[in-house]
mmCIF file of C-alpha atoms in Angstrom:
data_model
loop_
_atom_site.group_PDB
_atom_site.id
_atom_site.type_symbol
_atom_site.label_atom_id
_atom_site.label_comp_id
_atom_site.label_asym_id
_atom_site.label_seq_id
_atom_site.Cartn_x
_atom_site.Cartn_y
_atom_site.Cartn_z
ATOM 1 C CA UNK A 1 -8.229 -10.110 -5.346
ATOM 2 C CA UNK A 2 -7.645 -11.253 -8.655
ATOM 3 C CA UNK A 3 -6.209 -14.129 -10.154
ATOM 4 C CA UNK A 4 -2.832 -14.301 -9.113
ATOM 5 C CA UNK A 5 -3.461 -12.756 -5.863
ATOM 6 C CA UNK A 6 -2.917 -9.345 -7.391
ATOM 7 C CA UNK A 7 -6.317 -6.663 -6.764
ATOM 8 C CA UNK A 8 -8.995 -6.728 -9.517
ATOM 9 C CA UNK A 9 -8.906 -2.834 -9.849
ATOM 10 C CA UNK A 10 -5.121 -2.445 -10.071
ATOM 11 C CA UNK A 11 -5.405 -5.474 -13.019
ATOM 12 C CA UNK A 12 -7.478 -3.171 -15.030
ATOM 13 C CA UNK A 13 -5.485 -0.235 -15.039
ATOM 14 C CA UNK A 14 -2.373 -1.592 -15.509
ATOM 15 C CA UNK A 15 -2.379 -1.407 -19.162
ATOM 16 C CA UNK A 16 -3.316 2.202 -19.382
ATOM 17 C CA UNK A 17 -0.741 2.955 -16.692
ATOM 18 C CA UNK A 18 1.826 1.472 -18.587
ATOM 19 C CA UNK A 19 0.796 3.292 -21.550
ATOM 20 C CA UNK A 20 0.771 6.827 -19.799
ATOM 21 C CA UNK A 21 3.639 6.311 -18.495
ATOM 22 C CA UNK A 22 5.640 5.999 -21.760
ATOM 23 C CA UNK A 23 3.825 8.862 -23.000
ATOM 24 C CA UNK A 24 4.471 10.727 -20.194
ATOM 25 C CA UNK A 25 8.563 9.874 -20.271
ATOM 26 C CA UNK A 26 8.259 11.502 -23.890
ATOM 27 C CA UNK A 27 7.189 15.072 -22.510
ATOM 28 C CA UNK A 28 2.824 14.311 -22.599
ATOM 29 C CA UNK A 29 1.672 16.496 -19.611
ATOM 30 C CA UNK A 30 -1.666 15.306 -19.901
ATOM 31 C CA UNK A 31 -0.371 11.353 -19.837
ATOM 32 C CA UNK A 32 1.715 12.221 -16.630
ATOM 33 C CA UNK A 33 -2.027 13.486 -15.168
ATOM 34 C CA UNK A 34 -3.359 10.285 -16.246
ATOM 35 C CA UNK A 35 -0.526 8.101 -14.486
ATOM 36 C CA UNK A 36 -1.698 10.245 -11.301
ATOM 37 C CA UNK A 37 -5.146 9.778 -11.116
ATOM 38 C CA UNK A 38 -4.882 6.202 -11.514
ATOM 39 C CA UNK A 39 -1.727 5.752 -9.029
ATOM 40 C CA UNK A 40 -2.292 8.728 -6.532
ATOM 41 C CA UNK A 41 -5.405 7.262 -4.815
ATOM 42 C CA UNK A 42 -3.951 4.156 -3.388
ATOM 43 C CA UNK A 43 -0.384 5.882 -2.905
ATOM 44 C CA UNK A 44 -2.038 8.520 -0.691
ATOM 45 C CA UNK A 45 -3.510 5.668 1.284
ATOM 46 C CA UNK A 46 -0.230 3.884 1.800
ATOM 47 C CA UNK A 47 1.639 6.879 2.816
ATOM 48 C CA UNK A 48 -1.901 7.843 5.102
ATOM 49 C CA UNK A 49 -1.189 4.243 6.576
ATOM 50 C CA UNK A 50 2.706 5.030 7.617
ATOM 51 C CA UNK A 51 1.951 8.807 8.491
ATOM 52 C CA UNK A 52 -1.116 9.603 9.788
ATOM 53 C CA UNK A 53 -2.364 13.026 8.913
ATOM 54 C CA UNK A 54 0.570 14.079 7.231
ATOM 55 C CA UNK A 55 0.171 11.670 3.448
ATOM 56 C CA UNK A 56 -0.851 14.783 1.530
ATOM 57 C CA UNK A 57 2.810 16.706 1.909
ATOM 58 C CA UNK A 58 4.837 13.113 1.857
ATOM 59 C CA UNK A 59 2.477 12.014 -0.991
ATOM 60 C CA UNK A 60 3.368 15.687 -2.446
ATOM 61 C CA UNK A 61 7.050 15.376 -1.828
ATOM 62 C CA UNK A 62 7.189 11.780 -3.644
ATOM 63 C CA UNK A 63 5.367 13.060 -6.354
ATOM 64 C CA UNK A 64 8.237 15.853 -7.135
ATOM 65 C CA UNK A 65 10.558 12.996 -6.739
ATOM 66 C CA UNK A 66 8.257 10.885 -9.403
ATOM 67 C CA UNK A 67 8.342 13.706 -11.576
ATOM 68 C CA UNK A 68 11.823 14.637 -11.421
ATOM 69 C CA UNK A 69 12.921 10.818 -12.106
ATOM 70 C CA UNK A 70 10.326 9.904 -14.657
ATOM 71 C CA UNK A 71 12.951 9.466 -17.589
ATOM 72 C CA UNK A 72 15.026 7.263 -15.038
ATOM 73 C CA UNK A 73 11.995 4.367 -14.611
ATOM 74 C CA UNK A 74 12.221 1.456 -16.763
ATOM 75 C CA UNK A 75 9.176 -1.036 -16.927
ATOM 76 C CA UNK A 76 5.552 -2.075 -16.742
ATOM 77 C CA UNK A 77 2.458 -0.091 -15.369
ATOM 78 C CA UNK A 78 2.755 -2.328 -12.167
ATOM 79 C CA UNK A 79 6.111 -1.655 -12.827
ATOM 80 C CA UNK A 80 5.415 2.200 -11.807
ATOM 81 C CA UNK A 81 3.468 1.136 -8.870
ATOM 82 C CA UNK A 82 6.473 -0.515 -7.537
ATOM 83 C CA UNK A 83 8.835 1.930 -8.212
ATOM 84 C CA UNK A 84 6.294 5.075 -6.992
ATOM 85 C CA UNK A 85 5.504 2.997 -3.960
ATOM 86 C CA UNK A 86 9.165 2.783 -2.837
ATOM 87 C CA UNK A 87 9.471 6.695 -3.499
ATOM 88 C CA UNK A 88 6.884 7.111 -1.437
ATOM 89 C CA UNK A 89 7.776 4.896 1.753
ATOM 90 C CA UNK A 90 11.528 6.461 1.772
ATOM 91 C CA UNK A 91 9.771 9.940 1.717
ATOM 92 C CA UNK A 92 7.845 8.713 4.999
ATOM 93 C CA UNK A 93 10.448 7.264 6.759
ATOM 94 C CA UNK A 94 12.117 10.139 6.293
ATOM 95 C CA UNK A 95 9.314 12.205 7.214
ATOM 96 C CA UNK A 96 8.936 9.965 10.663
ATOM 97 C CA UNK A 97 12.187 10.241 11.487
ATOM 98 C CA UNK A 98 12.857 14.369 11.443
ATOM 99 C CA UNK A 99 9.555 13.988 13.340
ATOM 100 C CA UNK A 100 12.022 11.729 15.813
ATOM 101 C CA UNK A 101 8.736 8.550 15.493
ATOM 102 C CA UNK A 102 11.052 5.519 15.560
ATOM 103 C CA UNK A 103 9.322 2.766 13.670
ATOM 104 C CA UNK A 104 8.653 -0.405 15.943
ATOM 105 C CA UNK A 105 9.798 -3.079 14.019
ATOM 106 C CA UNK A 106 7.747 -6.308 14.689
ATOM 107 C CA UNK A 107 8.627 -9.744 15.103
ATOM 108 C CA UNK A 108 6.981 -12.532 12.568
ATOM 109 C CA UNK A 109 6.688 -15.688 14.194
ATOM 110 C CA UNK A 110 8.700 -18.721 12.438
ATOM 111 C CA UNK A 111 4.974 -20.332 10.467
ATOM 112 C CA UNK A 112 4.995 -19.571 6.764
ATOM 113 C CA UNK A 113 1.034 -19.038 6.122
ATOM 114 C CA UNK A 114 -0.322 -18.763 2.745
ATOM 115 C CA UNK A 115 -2.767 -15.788 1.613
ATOM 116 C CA UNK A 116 -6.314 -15.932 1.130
ATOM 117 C CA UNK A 117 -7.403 -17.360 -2.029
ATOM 118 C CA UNK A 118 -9.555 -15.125 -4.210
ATOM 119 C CA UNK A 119 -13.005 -13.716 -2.551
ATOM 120 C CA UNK A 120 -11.972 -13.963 0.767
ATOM 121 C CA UNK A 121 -13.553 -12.409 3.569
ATOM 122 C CA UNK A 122 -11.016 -10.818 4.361
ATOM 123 C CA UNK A 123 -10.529 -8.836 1.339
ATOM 124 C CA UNK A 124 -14.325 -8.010 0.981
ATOM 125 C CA UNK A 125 -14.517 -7.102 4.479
ATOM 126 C CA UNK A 126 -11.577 -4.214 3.524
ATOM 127 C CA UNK A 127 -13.178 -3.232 0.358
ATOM 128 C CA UNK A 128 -16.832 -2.521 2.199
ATOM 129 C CA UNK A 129 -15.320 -0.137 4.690
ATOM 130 C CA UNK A 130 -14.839 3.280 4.089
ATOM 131 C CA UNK A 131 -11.215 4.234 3.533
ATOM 132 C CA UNK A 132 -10.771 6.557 6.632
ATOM 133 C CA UNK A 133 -12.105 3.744 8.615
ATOM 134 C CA UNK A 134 -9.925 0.955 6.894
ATOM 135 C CA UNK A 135 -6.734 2.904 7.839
ATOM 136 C CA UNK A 136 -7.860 3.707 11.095
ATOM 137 C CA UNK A 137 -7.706 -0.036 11.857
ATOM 138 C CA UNK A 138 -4.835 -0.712 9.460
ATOM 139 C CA UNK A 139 -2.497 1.672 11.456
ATOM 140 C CA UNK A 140 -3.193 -0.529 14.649
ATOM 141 C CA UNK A 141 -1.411 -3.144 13.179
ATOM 142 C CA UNK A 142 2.008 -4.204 13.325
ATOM 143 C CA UNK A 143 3.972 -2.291 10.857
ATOM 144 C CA UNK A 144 5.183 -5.004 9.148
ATOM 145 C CA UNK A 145 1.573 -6.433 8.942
ATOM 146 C CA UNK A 146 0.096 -2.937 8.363
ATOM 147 C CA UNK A 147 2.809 -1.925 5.347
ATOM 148 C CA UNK A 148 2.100 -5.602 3.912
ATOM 149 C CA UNK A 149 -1.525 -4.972 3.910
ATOM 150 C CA UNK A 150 -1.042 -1.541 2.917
ATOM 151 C CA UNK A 151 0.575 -2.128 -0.488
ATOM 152 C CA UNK A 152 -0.966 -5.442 -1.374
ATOM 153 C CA UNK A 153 -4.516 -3.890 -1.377
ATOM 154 C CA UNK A 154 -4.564 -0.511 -1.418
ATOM 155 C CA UNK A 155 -1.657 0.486 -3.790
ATOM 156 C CA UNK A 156 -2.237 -3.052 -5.928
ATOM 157 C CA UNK A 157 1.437 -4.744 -6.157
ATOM 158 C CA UNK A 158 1.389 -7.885 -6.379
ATOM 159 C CA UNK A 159 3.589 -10.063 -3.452
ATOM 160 C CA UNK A 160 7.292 -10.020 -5.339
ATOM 161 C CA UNK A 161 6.556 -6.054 -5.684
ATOM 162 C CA UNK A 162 5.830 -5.343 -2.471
ATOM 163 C CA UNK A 163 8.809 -7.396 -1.215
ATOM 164 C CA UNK A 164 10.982 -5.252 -3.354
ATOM 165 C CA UNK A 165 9.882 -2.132 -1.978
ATOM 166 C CA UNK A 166 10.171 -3.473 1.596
ATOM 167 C CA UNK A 167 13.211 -4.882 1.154
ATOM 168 C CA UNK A 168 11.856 -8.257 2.111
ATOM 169 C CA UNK A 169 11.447 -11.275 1.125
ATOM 170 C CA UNK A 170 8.289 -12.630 -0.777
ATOM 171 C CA UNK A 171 7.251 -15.172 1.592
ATOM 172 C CA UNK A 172 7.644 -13.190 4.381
ATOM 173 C CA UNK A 173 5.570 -10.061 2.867
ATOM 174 C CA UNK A 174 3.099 -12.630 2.308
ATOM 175 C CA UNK A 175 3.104 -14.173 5.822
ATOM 176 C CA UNK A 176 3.314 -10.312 7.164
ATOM 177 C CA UNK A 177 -0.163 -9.623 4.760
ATOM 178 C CA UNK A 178 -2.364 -12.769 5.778
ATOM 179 C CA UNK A 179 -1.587 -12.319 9.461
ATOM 180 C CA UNK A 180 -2.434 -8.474 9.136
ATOM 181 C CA UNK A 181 -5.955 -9.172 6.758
ATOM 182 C CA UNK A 182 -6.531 -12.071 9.414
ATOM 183 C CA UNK A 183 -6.110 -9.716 12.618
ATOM 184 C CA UNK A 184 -8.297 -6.743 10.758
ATOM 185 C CA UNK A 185 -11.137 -9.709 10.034
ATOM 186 C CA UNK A 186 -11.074 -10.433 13.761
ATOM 187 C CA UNK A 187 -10.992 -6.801 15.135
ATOM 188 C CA UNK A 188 -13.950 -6.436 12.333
ATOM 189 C CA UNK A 189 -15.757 -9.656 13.783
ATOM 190 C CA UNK A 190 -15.829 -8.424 17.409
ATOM 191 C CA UNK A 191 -16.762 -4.796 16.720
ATOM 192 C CA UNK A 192 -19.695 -6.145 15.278
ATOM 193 C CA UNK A 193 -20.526 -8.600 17.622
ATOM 194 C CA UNK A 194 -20.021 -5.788 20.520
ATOM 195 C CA UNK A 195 -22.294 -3.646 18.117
ATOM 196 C CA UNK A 196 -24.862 -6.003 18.153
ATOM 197 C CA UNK A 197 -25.211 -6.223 21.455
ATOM 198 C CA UNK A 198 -25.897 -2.799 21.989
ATOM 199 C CA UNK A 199 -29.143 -2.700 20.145
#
């Protein structure tokens, strides 16, 4: 994470985002490709993260929506991650629910935690695994934990962001994210311990 608590790699795009973005709002095909490539990757892996094997054709669907409202979005290049973010989770919740998957909704316990500072563990213990793998454990979360974690480090928004696309608030986004990075470290910790102990 970066300073702020916002990623590194979603810092350094963010000016070139914005910039495609305004291009792209003024008919620029090739700036709307750029705004893509650098949002699609971690967008994919949110959506992967609420619906399994299904991210490309909600990913797809959101992206029509994107498209379609383009002229509509006002703001920033984290801006646009926010706002394609919240396209995105509305096209998999309504995905889940034709599919009749009723999202458990998860209690958070009454102690406000901070996150991580910068360089934790945590974070470089998520950014060493291979993405398949990463999901794979982040969907065994809770979903508030597991959405949290979800768009703080693999989409990029920073914690007022991804409050406003949950519909939460702040603190409790952030509480949702440290207990979900803390419960990956320890699932992380004991696989390799168990690993170990194989040899």
């Amino acid at each position: 994470m970066g300073q702020g608590g916002e990623p590194r790699r979603a810092q350094a795009y963010d000016g070139e985002l914005g910039a495609a973005v305004a291009r792209a709002q003024e008919g620029d095909e090739e700036a709307f490709a750029v705004a893509y490539r650098l949002v699609q990757p971690g967008l994919l892996g949110y959506v992967r993260g609420l619906v399994g094997e299904d991210a490309e054709d909600v990913a797809s669907e959101a992206w029509l929506e994107i498209a379609r409202d383009l002229g509509r979005f006002r703001g920033d290049g984290p801006g646009f991650r926010g706002w394609t973010a919240t396209i995105a989770r509305h096209r998999a919740l309504d995905h889940l629910r034709r599919r009749r998957v009723r999202p458990q909704a998860a209690t958070l316990e009454q102690d406000v935690l901070e996150l991580p500072g910068p360089y934790s563990t945590h974070d470089q213990a998520l950014e060493s695994m291979t993405t398949e793998r990463a999901l794979d454990l982040v969907r065994r979360l809770p979903r508030d934990q597991a959405e949290a974690v979800l768009l703080r480090v693999v989409v990029g928004l920073d914690g007022p962001a991804a409050a406003r696309v949950l519909g939460k608030r702040p603190g409790a986004v952030r509480t949702a994210a440290y207990r979900g990075l803390k419960r990956l470290a320890r699932q992380l910790e004991e696989e390799a311990r168990g690993g170990a102990g194989e040899r």
